[in-house]
Coordinates of C-alpha atoms and ligand atoms in Angstrom, one line a residue:
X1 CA 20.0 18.2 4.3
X2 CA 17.2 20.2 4.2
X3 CA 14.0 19.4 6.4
X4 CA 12.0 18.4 3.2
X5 CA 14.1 15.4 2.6
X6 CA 14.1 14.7 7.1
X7 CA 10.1 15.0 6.8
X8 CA 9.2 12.4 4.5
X9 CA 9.1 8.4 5.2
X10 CA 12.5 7.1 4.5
X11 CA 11.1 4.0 4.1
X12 CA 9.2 5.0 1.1
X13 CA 12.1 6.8 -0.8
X14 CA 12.5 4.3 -3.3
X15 CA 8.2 3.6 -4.0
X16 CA 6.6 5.0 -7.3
X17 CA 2.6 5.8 -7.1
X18 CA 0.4 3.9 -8.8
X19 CA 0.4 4.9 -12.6
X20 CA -3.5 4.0 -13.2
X21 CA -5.3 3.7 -16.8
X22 CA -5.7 7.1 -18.0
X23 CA -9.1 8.6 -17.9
X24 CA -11.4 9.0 -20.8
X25 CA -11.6 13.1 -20.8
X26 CA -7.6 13.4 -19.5
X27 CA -7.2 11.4 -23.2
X28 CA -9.5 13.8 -24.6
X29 CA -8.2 17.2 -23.3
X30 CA -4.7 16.3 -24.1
X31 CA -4.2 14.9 -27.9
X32 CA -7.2 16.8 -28.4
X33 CA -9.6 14.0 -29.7
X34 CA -13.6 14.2 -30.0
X35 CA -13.9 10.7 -28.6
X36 CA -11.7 8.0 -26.6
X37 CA -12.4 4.5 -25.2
X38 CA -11.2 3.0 -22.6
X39 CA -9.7 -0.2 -22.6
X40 CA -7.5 -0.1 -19.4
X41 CA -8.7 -1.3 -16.3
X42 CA -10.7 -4.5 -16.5
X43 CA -14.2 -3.0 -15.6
X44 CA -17.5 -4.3 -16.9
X45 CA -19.2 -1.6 -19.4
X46 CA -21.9 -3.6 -19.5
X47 CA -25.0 -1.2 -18.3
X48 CA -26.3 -2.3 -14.9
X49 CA -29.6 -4.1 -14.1
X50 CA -32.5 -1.5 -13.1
X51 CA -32.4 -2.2 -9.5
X52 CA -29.1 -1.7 -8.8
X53 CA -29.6 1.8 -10.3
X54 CA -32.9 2.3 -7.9
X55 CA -30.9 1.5 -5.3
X56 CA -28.1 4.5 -6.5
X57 CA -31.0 6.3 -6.7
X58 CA -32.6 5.8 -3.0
X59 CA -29.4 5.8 -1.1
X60 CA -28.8 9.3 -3.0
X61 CA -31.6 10.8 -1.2
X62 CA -29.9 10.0 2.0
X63 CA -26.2 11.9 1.2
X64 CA -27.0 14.0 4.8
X65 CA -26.5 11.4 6.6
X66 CA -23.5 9.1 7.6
X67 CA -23.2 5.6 5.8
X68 CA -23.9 2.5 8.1
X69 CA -20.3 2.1 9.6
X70 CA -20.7 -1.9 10.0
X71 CA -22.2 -2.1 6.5
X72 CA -24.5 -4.5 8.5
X73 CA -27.4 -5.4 5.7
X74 CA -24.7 -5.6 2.7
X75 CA -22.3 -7.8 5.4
X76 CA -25.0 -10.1 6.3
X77 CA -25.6 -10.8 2.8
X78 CA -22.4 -11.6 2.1
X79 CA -22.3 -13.9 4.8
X80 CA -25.4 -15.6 4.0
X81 CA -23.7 -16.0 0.1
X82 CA -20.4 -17.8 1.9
X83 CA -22.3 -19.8 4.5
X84 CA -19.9 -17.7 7.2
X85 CA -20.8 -16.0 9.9
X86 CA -20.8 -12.2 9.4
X87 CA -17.8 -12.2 12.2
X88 CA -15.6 -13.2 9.4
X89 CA -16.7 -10.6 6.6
X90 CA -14.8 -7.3 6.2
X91 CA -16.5 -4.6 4.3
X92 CA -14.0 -2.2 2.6
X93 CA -13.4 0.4 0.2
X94 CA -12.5 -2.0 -2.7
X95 CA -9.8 -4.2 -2.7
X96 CA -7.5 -1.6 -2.2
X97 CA -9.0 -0.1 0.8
X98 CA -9.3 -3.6 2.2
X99 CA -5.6 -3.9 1.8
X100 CA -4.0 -0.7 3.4
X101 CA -6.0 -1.3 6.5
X102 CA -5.4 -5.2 6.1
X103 CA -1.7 -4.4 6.4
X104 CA -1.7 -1.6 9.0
X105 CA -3.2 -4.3 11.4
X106 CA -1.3 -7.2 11.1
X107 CA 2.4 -5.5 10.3
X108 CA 4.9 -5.0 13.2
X109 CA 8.4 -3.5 12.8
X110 CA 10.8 -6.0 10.8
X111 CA 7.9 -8.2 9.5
X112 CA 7.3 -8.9 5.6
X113 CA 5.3 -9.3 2.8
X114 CA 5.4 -11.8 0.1
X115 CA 4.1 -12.2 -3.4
X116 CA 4.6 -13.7 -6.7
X117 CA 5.7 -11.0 -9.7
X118 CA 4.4 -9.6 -12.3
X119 CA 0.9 -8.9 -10.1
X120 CA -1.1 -6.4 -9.2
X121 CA 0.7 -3.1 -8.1
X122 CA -1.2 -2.7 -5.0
X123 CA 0.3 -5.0 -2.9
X124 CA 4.0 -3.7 -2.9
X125 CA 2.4 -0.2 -2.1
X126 CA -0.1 -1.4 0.6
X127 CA 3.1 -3.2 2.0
X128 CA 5.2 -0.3 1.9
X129 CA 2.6 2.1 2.9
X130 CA 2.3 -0.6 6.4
X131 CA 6.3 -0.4 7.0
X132 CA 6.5 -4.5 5.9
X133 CA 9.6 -5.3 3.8
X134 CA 8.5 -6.1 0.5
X135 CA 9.3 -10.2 -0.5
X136 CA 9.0 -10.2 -4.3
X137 CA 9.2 -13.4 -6.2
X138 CA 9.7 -13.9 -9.7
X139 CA 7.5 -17.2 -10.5
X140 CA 7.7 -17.0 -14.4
X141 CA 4.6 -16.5 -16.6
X142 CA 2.7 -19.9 -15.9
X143 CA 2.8 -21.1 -12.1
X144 CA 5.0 -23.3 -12.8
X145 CA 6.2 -26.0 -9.3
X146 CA 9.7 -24.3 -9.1
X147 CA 7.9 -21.3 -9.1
X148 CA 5.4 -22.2 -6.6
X149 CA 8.4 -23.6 -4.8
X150 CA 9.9 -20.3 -5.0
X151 CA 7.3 -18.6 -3.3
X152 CA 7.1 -21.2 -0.4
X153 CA 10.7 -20.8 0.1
X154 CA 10.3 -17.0 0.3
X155 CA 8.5 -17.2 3.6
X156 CA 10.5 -16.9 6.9
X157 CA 9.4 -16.6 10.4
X158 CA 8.8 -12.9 9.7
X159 CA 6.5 -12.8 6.9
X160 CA 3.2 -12.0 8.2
X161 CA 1.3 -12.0 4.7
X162 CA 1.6 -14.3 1.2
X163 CA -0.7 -12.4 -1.6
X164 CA -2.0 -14.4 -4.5
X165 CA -3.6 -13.3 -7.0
X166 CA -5.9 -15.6 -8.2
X167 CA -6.6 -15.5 -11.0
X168 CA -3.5 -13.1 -11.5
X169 CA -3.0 -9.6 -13.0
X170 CA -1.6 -9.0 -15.3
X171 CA -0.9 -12.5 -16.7
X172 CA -4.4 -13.5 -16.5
X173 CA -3.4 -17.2 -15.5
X174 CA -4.7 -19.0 -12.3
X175 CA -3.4 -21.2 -9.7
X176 CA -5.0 -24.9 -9.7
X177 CA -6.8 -26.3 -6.8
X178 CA -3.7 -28.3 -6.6
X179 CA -1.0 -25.7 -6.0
X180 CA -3.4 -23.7 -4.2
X181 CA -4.0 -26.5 -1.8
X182 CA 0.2 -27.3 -1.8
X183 CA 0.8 -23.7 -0.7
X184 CA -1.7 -23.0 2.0
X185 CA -0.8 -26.6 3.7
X186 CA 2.6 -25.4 3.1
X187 CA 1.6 -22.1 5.6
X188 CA -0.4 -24.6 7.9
X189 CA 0.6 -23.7 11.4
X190 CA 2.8 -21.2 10.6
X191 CA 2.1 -17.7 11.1
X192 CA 1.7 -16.1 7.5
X193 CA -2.2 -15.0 6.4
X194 CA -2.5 -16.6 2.9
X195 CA -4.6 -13.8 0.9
X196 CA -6.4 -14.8 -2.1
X197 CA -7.0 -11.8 -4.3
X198 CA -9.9 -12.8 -6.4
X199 CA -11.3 -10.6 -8.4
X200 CA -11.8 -11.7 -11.8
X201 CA -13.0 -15.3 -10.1
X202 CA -16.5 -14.6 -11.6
X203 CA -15.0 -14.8 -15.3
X204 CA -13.1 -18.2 -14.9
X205 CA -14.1 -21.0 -17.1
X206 CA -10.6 -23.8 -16.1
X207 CA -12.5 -26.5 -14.0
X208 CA -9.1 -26.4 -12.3
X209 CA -10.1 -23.4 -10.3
X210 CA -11.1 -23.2 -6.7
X211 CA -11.8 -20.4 -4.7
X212 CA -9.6 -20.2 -1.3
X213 CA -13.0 -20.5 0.3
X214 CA -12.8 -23.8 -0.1
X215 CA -9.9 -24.3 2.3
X216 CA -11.1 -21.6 4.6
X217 CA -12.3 -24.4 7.4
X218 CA -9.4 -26.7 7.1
X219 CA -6.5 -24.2 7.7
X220 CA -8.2 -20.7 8.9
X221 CA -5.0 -18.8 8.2
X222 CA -6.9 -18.0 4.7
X223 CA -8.2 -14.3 3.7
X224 CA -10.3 -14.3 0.6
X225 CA -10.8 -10.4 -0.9
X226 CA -13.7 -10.2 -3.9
X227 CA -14.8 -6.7 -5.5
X228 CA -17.6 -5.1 -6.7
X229 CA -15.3 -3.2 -9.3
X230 CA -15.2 -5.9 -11.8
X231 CA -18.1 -8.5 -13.0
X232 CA -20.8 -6.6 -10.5
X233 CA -19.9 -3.2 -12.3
X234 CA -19.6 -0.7 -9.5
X235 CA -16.2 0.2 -9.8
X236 CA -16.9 3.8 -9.2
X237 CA -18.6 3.5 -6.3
X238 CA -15.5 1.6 -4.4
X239 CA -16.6 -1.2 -2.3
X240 CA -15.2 -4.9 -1.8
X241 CA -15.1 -7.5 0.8
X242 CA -13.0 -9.9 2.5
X243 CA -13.7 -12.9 4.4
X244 CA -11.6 -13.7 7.0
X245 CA -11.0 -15.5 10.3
X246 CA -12.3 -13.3 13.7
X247 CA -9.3 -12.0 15.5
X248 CA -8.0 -10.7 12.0
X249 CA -11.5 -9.1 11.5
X250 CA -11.4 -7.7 15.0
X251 CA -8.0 -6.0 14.8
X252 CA -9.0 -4.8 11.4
X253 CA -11.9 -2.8 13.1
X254 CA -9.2 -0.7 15.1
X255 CA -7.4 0.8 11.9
X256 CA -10.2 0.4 9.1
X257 CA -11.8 3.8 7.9
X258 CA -15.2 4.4 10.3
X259 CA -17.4 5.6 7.2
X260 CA -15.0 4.5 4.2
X261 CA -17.9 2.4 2.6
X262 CA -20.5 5.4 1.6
X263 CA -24.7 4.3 1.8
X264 CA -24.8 4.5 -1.9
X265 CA -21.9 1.7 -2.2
X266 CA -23.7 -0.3 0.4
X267 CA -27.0 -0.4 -1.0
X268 CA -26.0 -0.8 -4.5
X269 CA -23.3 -3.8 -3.9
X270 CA -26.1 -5.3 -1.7
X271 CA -28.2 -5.1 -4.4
X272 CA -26.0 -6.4 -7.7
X273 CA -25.3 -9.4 -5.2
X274 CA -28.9 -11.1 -5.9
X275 CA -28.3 -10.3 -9.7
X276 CA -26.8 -13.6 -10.3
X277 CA -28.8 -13.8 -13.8
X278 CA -27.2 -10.9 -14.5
X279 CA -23.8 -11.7 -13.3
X280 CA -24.2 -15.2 -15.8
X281 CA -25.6 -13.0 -18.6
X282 CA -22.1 -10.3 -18.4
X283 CA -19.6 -13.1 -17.8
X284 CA -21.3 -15.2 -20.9
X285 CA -21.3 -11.9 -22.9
X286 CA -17.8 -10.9 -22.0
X287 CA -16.4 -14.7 -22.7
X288 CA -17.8 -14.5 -26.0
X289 CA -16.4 -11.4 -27.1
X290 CA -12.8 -12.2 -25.5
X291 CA -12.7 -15.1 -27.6
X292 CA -13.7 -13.1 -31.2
X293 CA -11.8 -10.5 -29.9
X294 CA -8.6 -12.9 -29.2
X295 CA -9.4 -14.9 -33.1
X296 CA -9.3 -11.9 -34.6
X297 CA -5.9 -11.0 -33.1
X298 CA -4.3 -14.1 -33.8
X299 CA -5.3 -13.4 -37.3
X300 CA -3.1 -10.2 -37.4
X301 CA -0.2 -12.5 -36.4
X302 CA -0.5 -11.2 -32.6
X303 CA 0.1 -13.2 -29.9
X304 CA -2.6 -13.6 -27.6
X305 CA -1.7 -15.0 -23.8
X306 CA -4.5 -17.8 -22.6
X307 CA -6.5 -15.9 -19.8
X308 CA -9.0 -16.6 -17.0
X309 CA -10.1 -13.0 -17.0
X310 CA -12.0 -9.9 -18.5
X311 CA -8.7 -8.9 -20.3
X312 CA -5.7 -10.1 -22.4
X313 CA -2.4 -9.7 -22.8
X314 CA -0.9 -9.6 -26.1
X315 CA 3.1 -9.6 -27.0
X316 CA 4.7 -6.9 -28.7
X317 CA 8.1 -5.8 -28.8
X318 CA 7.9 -2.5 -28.9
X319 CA 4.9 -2.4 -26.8
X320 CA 5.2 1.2 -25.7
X321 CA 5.0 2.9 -29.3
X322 CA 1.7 0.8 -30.3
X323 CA 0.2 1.8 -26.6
X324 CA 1.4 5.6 -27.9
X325 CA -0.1 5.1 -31.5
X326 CA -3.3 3.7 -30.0
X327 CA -3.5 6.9 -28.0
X328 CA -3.7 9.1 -30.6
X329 CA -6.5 7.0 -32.2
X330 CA -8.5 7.1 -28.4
X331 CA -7.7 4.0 -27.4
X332 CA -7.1 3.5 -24.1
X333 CA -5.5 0.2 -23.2
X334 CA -2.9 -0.6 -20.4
X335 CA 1.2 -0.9 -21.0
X336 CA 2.5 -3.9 -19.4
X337 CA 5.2 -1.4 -18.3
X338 CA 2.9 0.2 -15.7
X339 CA 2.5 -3.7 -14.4
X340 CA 5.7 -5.0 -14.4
X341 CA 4.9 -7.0 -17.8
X342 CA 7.3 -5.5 -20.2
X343 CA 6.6 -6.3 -23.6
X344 CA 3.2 -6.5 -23.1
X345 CA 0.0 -4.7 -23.3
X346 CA -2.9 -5.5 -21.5
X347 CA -6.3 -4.7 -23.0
X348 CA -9.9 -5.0 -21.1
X349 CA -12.7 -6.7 -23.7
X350 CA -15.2 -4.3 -24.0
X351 CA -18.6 -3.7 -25.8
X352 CA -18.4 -5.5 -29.2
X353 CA -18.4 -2.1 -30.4
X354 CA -15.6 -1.0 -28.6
X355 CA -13.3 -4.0 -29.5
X356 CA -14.7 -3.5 -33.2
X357 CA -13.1 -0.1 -32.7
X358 CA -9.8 -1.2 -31.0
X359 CA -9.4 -4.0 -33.9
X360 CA -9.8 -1.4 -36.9
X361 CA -7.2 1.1 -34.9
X362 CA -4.7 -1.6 -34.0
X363 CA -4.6 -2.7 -37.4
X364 CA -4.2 1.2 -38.7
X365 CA -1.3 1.7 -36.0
X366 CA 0.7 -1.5 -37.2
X367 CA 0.4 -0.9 -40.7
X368 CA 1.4 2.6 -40.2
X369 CA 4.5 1.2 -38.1
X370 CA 5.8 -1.5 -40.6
X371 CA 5.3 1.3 -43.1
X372 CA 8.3 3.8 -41.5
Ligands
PLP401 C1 -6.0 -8.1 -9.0 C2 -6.9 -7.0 -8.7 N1 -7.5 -6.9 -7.5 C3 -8.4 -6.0 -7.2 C4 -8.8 -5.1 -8.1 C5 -9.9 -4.1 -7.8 O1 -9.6 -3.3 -6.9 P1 -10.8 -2.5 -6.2 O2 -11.7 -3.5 -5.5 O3 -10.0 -1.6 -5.2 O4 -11.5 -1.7 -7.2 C6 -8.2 -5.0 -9.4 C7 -8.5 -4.0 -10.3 O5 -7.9 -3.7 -11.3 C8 -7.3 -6.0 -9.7 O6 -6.7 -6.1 -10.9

């Protein structure tokens, strides 16, 4: 064997990357198209409110220097919005970041994570990328009490972490208060960190919801992560947050990235977090166009999945040739493939005018497909 095979992690032999939306020009350069849009990765496009760009713009004139390393304005905000004590608030680069260094602190030799599938990519590859053994359970497309049961079950003594996404992607459903509260009593004494991925919470209208805030006092063994990538709209600048109880914060500090969260993150996320008319106004805007955007669907014979979130999912058999067809017509939208959601495609609402331009070319590509 040769010593490129001896060099690299075994334990990562069998792990694909992350296959992420393609970008806009990458569309562009390839089939050669004037102009794309992209429908692919449950951002808001909504343009952000002018002080979250004057705060871009003042951190900017600071790029000399290194970024606050405890985040200490932007983590005491967050606090102050929880009602926690700024002991319990991680400050990461996105969810994502949050998760690698999440792992790498609480994973020993021999010790497992578990989650529900089809979810979010990242967790298997944060997982991996710790050395946990990967615990995937297949729950079904609603959460269903066998499937909840399921993932209970999955737990031993050695898994150190349960992920739910809630609510989840890509099936856009949610968890109720009520299975939410079943499974994290379920965890009670035990030692597995429930972490609540919560992302798209902002966009949830299902009085059903709760937050695993809620529960944070009563069982402690409770992680909750939030973005700024999604309803605040700073997806490019990569910042999220976690709360989380002390000694999980503390051994966090020992692995996380000193300056992962850059001063133009910081002051823009600390910003966007008083824009709560704003946040009202996107989800408002975004609610109303999912739902003409999902009518208009259903009119073309489509089915459209009940969501909780910024995107849908839609059924289609041959999901891969109309994601193909829309690609040649510059739309960007996700295959369900990519997600572990065959059959499906997942597409982000957009600016009415986007949509308006994803309707008109997903009705081109189908006619053009029951026409061969
Ligand atoms: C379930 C879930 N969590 C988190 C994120 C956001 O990750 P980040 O905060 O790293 O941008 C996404 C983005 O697609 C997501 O779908």
């Amino acid at each position: 064997m040769s010593w490129k095979s001896h060099i690299v992690r075994k334990s990562l032999s069998g792990i694909e990357p992350y296959r992420p939306g393609k970008p806009i020009a990458e569309v562009q350069r390839e089939l050669g198209l004037q102009s794309a849009i992209r429908l692919c990765s449950n951002e808001n496009p909504w343009s952000l409110p002018e002080r979250v760009v004057e705060a871009v713009r003042l951190a900017s004139g600071e790029t000399c220097r290194y970024p606050d390393p405890a985040s200490y304005r932007l983590k005491r905000a967050i606090a102050m919005k929880w009602g926690r004590s700024p002991s319990e608030v991680i400050v990461g680069g996105g969810t994502e970041g949050i998760l690698y260094s999440l792992f790498q602190s609480i994973i020993d030799e021999g010790d497992e994570v578990a989650y529900a599938v089809p979810t979010y990519p990242l967790y298997g590859l944060a997982a991996a990328a710790a050395g946990a053994k990967r615990i995937e359970v297949e729950t079904g497309e609603t959460e269903s009490k066998t499937g909840l049961d399921r993932l209970i079950e999955a737990c031993g003594p050695r898994t150190k972490a349960l992920v739910v996404c809630n609510p989840n992607n890509p099936t856009g459903s949610i968890l109720t208060r009520t299975d939410l509260t079943a499974l994290a009593n379920s965890l009670n004494g035990r030692e597995t960190l429930l972490i609540l991925d919560e992302a798209y919470a902002e966009y949830v209208e299902d009085p059903k919801y709760a937050s695993g805030i809620d529960l944070f006092d009563q069982l402690g063994n409770i992680v909750m992560l939030r973005t700024f990538s999604k309803i605040y709209g700073l997806a490019a600048l990569r910042v999220g947050y976690a709360i989380a109880p002390k000694p999980v914060v503390e051994t966090y500090l020992k692995v996380r990235k000193v300056f992962e969260v850059n001063s133009i993150a910081q002051n823009a996320a600390l910003a966007a977090l008083s824009e709560t008319a704003y946040i009202q106004e996107v989800r408002e805007k975004t609610l109303a166009e999912r739902e003409r955007l999902s009518s208009a669907l259903r009119e073309m014979g489509i089915r459209v999945h009940p969501t909780q979130t910024n995107f849908i999912i839609l059924d289609f058999q041959d999901a891969k040739t109309v994601y193909e067809n829309l690609l040649l017509e510059g739309i960007i939208v996700r295959l369900g493939d990519d997600l572990g959601y065959p059959g499906h495609l997942r597409v982000t609402v957009g600016l009415p005018e986007e949509n308006d331009r994803f309707l008109q070319s997903l009705g081109k590509v189908l006619k053009r497909l029951a026409g061969r």
